[in-house]
Coordinates of C-alpha atoms in Angstrom, one line a residue:
X943 CA 58.4 -112.3 -67.6
X944 CA 57.0 -114.6 -70.8
X945 CA 55.8 -117.7 -71.6
X946 CA 53.7 -119.0 -74.6
X947 CA 50.7 -119.9 -72.2
X948 CA 49.0 -117.3 -69.9
X949 CA 48.3 -119.7 -67.1
X950 CA 51.8 -121.1 -67.1
X951 CA 53.1 -117.4 -66.8
X952 CA 50.7 -116.9 -64.2
X953 CA 51.6 -119.9 -62.1
X954 CA 55.4 -119.1 -62.5
X955 CA 54.8 -115.6 -61.2
X956 CA 52.9 -116.9 -58.3
X957 CA 55.5 -119.4 -57.5
X958 CA 58.2 -116.8 -57.5
X959 CA 56.1 -114.4 -55.3
X960 CA 55.5 -117.0 -52.8
X961 CA 59.3 -117.9 -52.6
X962 CA 60.7 -114.5 -52.7
X963 CA 58.1 -112.1 -51.5
X964 CA 58.7 -108.5 -51.9
X965 CA 61.7 -109.1 -54.1
X966 CA 59.4 -110.2 -56.8
X967 CA 57.5 -107.5 -58.5
X968 CA 56.6 -107.9 -62.2
X969 CA 53.6 -105.4 -63.2
X970 CA 50.9 -107.0 -65.8
X971 CA 52.7 -104.6 -68.6
X972 CA 55.9 -106.7 -68.2
X973 CA 54.2 -110.1 -68.6
X974 CA 53.9 -111.2 -72.1
X975 CA 52.2 -114.5 -73.4
X976 CA 52.8 -115.7 -77.0
X977 CA 55.6 -117.2 -79.2
X978 CA 57.2 -113.7 -79.3
X979 CA 56.8 -112.9 -75.6
X980 CA 60.6 -113.7 -75.2
X981 CA 61.4 -110.7 -77.6
X982 CA 59.0 -108.3 -75.9
X983 CA 60.4 -109.3 -72.4
X984 CA 64.2 -108.9 -73.6
X985 CA 63.5 -105.4 -75.3
X986 CA 62.9 -104.1 -72.0
X987 CA 66.4 -104.4 -70.0
X988 CA 69.3 -102.5 -70.5
X989 CA 72.6 -103.8 -71.5
X990 CA 74.5 -105.6 -69.0
X991 CA 70.9 -106.9 -67.4
X992 CA 70.5 -110.6 -66.8
X993 CA 67.7 -112.7 -68.8
X994 CA 67.0 -116.1 -67.0
X995 CA 66.0 -118.9 -69.1
X996 CA 63.5 -121.6 -68.0
X997 CA 62.6 -123.0 -71.5
X998 CA 62.8 -126.5 -72.8
X999 CA 66.5 -126.8 -74.3
X1000 CA 64.8 -127.1 -77.7
X1001 CA 64.2 -123.4 -77.9
X1002 CA 66.9 -121.9 -75.9
X1003 CA 69.3 -121.5 -78.9
X1004 CA 66.7 -118.9 -80.3
X1005 CA 66.4 -117.1 -76.9
X1006 CA 70.2 -117.0 -76.4
X1007 CA 70.8 -115.7 -80.1
X1008 CA 68.0 -112.8 -79.4
X1009 CA 69.8 -112.1 -75.8
X1010 CA 73.2 -112.0 -77.3
X1011 CA 72.2 -109.5 -79.9
X1012 CA 70.4 -107.2 -77.3
X1013 CA 73.8 -107.4 -75.2
X1014 CA 72.3 -109.2 -72.2
X1015 CA 73.7 -111.6 -69.6
X1016 CA 72.2 -115.0 -69.7
X1017 CA 71.4 -117.5 -67.0
X1018 CA 69.5 -120.7 -67.5
X1019 CA 67.5 -123.3 -65.2
X1020 CA 67.8 -127.0 -66.2
X1021 CA 64.4 -128.4 -66.9
X1022 CA 65.7 -131.7 -65.2
X1023 CA 65.9 -130.3 -61.8

């Protein structure tokens, strides 16, 4: 998981944990904060894994480009929902 802000990352993790319980397990060493956090998160999966983007559309092209270079499958969540 990655976010530019630590409090938002924590809130996102807590919400996922509440919704999905034991299915969500992200150790602290796999939570990344900062503008390059998306790279650190996408450097961990193996080719064929899925990256889920919940970022504002203005930044998605950067994330898509990096994910494609890593041969990751991509899914995204619309911020308008």
